[in-house]
mmCIF file with all atom_site columns, C-alpha atoms in Angstrom:
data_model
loop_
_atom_site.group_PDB
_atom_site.id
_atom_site.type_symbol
_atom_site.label_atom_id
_atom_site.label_alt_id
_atom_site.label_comp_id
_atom_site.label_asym_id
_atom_site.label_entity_id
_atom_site.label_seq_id
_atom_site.pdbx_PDB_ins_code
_atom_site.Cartn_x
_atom_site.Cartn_y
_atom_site.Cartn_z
_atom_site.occupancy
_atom_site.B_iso_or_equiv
_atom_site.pdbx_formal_charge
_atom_site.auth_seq_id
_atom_site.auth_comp_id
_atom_site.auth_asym_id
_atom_site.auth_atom_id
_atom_site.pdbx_PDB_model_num
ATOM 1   C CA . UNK A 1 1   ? 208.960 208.547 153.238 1.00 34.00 ? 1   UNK A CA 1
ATOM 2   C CA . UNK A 1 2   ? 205.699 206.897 152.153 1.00 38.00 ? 2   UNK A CA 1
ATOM 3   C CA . UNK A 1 3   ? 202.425 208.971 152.503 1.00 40.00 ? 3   UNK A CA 1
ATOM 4   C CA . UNK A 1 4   ? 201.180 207.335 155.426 1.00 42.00 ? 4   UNK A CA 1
ATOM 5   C CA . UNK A 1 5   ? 204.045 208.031 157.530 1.00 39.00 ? 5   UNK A CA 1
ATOM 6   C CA . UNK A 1 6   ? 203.771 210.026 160.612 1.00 38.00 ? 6   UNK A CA 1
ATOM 7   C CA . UNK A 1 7   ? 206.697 212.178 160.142 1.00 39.00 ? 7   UNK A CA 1
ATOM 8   C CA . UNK A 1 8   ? 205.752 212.921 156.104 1.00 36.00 ? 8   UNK A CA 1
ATOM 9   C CA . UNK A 1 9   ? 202.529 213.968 157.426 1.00 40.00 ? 9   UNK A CA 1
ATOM 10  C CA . UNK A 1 10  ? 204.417 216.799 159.964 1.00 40.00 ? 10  UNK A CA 1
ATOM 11  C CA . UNK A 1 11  ? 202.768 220.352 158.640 1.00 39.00 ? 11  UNK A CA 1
ATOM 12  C CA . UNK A 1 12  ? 206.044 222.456 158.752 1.00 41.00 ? 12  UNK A CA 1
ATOM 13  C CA . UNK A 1 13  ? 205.576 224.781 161.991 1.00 38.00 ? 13  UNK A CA 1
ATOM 14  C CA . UNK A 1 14  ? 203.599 222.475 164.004 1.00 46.00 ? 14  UNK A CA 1
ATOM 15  C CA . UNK A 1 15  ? 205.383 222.583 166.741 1.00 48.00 ? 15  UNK A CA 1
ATOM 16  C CA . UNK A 1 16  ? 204.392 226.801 167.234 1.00 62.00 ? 16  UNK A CA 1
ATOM 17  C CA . UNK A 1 17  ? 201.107 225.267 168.931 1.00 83.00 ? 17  UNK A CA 1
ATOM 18  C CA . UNK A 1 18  ? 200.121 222.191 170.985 1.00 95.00 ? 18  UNK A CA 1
ATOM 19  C CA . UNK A 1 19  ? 197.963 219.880 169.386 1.00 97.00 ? 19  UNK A CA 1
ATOM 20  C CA . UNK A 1 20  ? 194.589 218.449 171.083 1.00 97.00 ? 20  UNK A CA 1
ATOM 21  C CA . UNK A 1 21  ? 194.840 214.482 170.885 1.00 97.00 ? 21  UNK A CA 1
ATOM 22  C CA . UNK A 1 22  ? 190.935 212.913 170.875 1.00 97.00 ? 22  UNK A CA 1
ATOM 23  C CA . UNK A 1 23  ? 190.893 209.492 170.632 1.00 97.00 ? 23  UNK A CA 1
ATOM 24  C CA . UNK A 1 24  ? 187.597 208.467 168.539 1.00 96.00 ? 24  UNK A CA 1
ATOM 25  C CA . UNK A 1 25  ? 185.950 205.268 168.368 1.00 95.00 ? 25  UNK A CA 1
ATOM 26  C CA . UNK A 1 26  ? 185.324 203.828 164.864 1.00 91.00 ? 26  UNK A CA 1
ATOM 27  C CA . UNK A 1 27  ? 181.445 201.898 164.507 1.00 89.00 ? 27  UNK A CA 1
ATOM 28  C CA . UNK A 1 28  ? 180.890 198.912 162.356 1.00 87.00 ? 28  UNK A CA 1
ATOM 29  C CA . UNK A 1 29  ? 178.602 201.076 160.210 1.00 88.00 ? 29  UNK A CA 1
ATOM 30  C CA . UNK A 1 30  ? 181.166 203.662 159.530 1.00 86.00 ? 30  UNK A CA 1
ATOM 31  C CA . UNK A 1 31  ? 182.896 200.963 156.973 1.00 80.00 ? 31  UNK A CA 1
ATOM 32  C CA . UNK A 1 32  ? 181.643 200.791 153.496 1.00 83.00 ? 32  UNK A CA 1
ATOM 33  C CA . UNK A 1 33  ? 181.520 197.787 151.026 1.00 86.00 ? 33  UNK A CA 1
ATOM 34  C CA . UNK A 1 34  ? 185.168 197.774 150.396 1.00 83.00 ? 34  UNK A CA 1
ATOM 35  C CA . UNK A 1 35  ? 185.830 197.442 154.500 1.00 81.00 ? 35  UNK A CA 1
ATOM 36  C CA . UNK A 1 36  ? 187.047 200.816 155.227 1.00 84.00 ? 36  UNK A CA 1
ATOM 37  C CA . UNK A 1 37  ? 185.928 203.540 156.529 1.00 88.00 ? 37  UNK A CA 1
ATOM 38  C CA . UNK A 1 38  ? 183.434 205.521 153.545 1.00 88.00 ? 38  UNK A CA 1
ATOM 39  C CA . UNK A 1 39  ? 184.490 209.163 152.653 1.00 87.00 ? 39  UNK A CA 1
ATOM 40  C CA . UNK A 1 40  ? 181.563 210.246 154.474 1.00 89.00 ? 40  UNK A CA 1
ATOM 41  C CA . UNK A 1 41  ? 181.881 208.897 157.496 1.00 93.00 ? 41  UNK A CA 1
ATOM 42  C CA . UNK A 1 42  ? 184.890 210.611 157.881 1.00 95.00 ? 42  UNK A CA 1
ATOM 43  C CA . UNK A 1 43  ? 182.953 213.612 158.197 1.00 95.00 ? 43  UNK A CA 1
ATOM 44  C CA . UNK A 1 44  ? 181.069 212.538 161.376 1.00 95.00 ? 44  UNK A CA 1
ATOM 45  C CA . UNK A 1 45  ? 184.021 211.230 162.919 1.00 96.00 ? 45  UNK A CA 1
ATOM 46  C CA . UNK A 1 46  ? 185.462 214.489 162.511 1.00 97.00 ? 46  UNK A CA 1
ATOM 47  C CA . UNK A 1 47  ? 182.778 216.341 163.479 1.00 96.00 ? 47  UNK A CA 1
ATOM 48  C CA . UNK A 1 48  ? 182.584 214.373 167.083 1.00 96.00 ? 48  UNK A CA 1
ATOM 49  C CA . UNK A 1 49  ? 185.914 215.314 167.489 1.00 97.00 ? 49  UNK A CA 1
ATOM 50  C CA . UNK A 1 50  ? 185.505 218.935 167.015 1.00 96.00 ? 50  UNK A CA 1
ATOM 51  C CA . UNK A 1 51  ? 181.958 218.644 169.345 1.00 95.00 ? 51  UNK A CA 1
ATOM 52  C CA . UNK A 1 52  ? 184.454 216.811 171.914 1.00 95.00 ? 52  UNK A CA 1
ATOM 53  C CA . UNK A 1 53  ? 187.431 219.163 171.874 1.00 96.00 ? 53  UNK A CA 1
ATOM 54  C CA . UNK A 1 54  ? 185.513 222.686 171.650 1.00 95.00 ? 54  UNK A CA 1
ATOM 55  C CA . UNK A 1 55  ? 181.596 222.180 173.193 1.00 94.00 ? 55  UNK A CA 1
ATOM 56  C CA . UNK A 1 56  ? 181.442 222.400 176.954 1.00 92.00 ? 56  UNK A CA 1
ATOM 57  C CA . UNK A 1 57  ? 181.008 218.866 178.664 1.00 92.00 ? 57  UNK A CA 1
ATOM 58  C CA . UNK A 1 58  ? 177.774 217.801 180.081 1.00 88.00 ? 58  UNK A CA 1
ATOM 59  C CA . UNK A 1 59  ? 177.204 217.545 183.802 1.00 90.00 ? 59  UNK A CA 1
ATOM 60  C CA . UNK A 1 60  ? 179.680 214.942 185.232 1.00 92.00 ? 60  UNK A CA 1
ATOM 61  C CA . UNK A 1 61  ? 182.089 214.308 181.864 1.00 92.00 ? 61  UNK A CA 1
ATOM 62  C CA . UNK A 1 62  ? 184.792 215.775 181.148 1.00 92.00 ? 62  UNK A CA 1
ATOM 63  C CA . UNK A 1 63  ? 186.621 217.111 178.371 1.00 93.00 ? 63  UNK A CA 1
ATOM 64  C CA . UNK A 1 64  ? 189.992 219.521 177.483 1.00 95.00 ? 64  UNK A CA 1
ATOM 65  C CA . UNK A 1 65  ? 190.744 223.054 178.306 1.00 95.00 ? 65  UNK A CA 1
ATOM 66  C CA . UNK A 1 66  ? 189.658 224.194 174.584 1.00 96.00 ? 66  UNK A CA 1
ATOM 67  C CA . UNK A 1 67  ? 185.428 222.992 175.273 1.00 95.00 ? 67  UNK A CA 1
ATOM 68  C CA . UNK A 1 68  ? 184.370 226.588 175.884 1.00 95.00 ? 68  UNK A CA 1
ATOM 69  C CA . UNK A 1 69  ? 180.988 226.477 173.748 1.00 93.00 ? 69  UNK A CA 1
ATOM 70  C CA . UNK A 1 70  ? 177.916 226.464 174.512 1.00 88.00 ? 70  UNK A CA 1
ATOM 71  C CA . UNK A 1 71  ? 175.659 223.712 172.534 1.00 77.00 ? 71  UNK A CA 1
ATOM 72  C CA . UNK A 1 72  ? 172.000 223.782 170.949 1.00 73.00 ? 72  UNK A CA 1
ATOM 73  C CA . UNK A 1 73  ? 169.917 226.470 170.085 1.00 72.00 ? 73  UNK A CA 1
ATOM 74  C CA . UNK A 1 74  ? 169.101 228.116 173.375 1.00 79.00 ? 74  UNK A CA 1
ATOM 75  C CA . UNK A 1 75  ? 172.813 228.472 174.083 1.00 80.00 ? 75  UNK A CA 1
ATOM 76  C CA . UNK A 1 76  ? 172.591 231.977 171.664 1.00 84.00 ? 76  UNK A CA 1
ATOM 77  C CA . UNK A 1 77  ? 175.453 230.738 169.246 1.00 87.00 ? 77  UNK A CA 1
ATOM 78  C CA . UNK A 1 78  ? 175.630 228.883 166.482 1.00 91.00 ? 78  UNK A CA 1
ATOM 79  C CA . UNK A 1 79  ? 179.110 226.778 165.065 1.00 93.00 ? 79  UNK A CA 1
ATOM 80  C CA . UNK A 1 80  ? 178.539 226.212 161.052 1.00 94.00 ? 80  UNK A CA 1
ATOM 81  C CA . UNK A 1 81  ? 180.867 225.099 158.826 1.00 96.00 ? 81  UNK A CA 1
ATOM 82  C CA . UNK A 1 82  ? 181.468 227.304 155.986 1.00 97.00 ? 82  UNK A CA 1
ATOM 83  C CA . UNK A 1 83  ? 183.882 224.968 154.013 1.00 97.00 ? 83  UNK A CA 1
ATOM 84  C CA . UNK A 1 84  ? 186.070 221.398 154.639 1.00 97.00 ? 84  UNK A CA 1
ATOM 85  C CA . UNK A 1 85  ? 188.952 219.998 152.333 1.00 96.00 ? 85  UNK A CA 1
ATOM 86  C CA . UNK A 1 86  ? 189.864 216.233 153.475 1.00 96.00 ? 86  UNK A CA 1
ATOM 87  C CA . UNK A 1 87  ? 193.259 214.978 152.470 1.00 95.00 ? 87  UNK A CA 1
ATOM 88  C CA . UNK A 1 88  ? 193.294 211.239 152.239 1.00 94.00 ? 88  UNK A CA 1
ATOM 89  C CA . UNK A 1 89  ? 196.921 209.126 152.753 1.00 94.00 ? 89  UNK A CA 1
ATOM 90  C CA . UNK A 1 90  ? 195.548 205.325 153.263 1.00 95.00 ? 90  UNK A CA 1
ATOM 91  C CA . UNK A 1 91  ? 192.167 203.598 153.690 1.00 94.00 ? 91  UNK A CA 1
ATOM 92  C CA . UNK A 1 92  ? 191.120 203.214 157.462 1.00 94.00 ? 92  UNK A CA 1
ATOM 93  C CA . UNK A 1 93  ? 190.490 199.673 158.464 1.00 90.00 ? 93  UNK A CA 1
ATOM 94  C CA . UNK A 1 94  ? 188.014 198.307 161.184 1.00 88.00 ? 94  UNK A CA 1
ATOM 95  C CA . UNK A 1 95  ? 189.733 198.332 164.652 1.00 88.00 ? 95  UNK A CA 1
ATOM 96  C CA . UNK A 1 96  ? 188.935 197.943 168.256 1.00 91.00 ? 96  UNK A CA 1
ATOM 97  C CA . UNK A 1 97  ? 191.247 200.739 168.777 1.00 94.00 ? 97  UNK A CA 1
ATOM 98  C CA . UNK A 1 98  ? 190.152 204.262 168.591 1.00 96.00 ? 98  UNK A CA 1
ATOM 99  C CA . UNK A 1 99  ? 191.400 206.833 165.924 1.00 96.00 ? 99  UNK A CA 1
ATOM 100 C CA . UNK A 1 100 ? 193.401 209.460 167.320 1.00 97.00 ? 100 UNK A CA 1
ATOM 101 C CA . UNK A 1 101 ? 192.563 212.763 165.664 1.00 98.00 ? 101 UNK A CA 1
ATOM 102 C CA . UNK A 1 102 ? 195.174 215.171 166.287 1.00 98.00 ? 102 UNK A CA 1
ATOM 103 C CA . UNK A 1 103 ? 193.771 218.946 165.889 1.00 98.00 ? 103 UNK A CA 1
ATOM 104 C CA . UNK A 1 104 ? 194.765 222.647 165.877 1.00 98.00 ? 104 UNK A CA 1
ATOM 105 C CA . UNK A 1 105 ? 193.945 225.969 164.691 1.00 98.00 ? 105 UNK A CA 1
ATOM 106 C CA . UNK A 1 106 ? 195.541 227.250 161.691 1.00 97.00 ? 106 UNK A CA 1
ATOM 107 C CA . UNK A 1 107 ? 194.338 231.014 162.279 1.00 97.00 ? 107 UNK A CA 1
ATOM 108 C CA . UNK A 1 108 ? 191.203 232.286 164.502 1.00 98.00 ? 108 UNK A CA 1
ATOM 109 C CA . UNK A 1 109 ? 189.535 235.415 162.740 1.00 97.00 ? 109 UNK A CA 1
ATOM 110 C CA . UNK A 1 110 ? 187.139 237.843 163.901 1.00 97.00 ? 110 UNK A CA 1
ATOM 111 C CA . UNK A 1 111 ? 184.538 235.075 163.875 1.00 97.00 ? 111 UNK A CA 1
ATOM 112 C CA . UNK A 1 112 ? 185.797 232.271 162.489 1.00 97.00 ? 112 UNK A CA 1
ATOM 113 C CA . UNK A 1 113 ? 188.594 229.325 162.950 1.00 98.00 ? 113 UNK A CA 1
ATOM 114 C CA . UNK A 1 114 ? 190.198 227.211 160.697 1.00 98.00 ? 114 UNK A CA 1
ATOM 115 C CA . UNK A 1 115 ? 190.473 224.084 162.577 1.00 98.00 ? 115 UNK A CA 1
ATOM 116 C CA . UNK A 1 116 ? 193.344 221.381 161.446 1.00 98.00 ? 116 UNK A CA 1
ATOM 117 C CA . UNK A 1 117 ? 193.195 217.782 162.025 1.00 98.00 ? 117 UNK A CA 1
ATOM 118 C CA . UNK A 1 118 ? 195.468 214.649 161.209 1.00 98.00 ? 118 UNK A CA 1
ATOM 119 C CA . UNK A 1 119 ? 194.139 210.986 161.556 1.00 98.00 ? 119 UNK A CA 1
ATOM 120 C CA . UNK A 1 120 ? 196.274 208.512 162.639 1.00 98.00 ? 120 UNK A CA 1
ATOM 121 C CA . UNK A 1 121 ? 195.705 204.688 164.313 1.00 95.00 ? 121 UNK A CA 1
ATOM 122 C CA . UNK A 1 122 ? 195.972 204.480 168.156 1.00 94.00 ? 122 UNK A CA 1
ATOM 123 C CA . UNK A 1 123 ? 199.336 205.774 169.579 1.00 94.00 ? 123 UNK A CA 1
ATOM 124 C CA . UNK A 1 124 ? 199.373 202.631 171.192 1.00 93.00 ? 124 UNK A CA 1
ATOM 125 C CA . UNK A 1 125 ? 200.798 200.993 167.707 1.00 92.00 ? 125 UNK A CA 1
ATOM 126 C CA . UNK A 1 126 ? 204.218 200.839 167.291 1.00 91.00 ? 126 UNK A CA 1
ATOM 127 C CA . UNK A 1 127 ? 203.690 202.182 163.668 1.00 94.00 ? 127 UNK A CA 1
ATOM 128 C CA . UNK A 1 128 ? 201.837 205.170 163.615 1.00 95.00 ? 128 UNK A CA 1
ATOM 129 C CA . UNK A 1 129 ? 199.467 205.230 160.034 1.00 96.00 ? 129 UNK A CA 1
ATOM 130 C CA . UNK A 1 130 ? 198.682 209.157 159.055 1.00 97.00 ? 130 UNK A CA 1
ATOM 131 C CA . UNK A 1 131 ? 195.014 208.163 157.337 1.00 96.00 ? 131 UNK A CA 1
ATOM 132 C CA . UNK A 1 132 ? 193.795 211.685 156.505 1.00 96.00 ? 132 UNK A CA 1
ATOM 133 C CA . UNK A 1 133 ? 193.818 215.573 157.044 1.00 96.00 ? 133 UNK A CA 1
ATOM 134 C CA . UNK A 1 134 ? 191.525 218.036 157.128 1.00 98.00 ? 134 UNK A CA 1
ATOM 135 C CA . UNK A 1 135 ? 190.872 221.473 157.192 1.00 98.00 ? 135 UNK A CA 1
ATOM 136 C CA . UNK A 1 136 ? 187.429 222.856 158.236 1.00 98.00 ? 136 UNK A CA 1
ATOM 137 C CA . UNK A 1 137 ? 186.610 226.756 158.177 1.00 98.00 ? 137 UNK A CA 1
ATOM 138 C CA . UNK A 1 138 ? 184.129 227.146 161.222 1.00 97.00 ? 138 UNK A CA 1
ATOM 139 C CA . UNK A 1 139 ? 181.436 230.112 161.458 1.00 97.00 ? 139 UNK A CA 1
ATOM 140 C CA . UNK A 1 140 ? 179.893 231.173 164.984 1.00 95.00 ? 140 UNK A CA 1
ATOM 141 C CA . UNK A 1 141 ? 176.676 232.349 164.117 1.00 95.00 ? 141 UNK A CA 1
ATOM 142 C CA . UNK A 1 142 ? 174.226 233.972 165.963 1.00 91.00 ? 142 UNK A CA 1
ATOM 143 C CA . UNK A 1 143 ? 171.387 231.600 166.377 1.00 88.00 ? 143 UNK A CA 1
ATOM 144 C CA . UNK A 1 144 ? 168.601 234.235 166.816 1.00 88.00 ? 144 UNK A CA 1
ATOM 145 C CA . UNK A 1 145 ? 169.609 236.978 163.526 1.00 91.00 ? 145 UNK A CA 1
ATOM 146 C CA . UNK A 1 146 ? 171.641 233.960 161.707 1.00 90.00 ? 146 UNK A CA 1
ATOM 147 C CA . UNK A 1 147 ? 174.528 236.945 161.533 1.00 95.00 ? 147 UNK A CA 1
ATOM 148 C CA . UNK A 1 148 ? 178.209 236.071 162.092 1.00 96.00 ? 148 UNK A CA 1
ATOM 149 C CA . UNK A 1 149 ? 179.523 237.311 165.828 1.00 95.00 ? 149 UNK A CA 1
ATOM 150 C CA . UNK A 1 150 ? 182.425 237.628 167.001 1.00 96.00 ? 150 UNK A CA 1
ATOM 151 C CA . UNK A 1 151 ? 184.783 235.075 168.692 1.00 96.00 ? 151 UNK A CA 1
ATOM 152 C CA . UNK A 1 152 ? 184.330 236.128 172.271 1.00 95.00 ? 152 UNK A CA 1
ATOM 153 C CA . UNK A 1 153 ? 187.693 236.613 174.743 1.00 97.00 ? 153 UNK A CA 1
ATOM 154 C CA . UNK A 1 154 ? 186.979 233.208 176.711 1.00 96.00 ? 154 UNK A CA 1
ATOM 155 C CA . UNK A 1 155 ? 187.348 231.662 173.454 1.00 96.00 ? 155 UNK A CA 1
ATOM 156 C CA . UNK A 1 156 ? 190.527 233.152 172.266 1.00 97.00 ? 156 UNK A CA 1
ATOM 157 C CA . UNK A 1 157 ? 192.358 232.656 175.489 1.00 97.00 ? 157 UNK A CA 1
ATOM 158 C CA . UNK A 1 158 ? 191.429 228.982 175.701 1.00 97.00 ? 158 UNK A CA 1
ATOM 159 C CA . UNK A 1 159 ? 192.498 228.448 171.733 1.00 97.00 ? 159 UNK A CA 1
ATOM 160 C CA . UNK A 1 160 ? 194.959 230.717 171.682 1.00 97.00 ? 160 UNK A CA 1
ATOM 161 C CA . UNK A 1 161 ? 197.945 227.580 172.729 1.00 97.00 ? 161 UNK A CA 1
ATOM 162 C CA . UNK A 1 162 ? 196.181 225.547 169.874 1.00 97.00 ? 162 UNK A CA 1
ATOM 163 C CA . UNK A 1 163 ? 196.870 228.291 167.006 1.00 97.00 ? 163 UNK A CA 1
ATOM 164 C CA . UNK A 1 164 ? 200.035 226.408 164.612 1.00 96.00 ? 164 UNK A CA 1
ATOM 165 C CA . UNK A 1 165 ? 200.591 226.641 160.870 1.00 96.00 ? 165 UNK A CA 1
ATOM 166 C CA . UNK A 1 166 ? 197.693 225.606 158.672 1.00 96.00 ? 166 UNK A CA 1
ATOM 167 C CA . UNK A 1 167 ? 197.797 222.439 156.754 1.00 96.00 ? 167 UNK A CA 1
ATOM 168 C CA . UNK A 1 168 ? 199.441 222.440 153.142 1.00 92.00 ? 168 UNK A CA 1
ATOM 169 C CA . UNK A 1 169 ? 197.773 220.029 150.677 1.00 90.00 ? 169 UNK A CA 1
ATOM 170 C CA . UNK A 1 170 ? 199.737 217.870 148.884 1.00 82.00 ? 170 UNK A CA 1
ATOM 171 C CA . UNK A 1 171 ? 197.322 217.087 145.319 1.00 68.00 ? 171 UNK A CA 1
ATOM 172 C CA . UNK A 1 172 ? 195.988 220.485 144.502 1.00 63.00 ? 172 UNK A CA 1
#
């Protein structure tokens, strides 16, 4: 199967947790001079996924079962991101159509998660294009001491469906 395939892309054991689906808008400045999305910007779109998927929505939004943090600094905890490993399978294009970044948890420590994603085009395509995956290890930090803490119960229950096998990289 070519690279970009969705079913090449399937880690083995996915289907031990659910998957979060966040659909994620691409911006005109995320493409770079070859017109595709820049390495970089990759970064930030996975970052607002995470922030969407895991930080608490603001009064009157919504967002999935999994947004059980706090955000900013009075909120007592910190999430910092102790390492990230993108795996990239075809250049993204500009489209009206959001991204859909697929993500899970490979393990959740004592204070930290690794949190999976796969980026594909909108579902809404008849042929689904794997673009990327990533692996990100996340730190909650205590904001005041700057001191690891612990992944509280809350967080663990609402994660806890999310938890599959962690991504397997295919160039190392």
């Amino acid at each position: 199967m070519p690279a970009g395939s969705a079913d090449a892309a399937a880690p083995e054991g996915a289907a031990a947790g659910e998957r979060l689906h966040i659909p994620i808008q691409l911006r005109w400045g995320d493409l770079d001079a070859f017109n595709h999305v820049n390495n970089t910007s990759m970064l930030k779109l996975l970052e607002e996924a995470r922030v969407r998927a895991f930080w608490r929505p603001g009064e009157g939004e919504h967002g999935p079962s999994t947004a059980v943090l706090d955000s900013g600094l009075d909120a007592g905890a910190l999430t910092l991101v102790a390492r990230q490993e993108i795996e990239y399978f075809a250049p993204v294009p500009y489209q009206r159509h959001p991204l859909e970044v697929q993500m899970w948890f490979g393990k959740i420590g004592g204070s930290s998660v690794e949190v999976c994603y796969e980026v594909f085009n909108d579902p809404s395509f008849e042929e689904r294009v794997l673009y990327a995956r990533s692996t990100a290890v996340i730190v909650l930090v205590d904001a005041a001491s700057g001191r690891p803490t612990r992944i509280s119960q809350e967080m663990r229950d609402a994660w806890a469906p999310y938890v599959g096998a962690p991504l397997t990289y295919t160039h190392r």
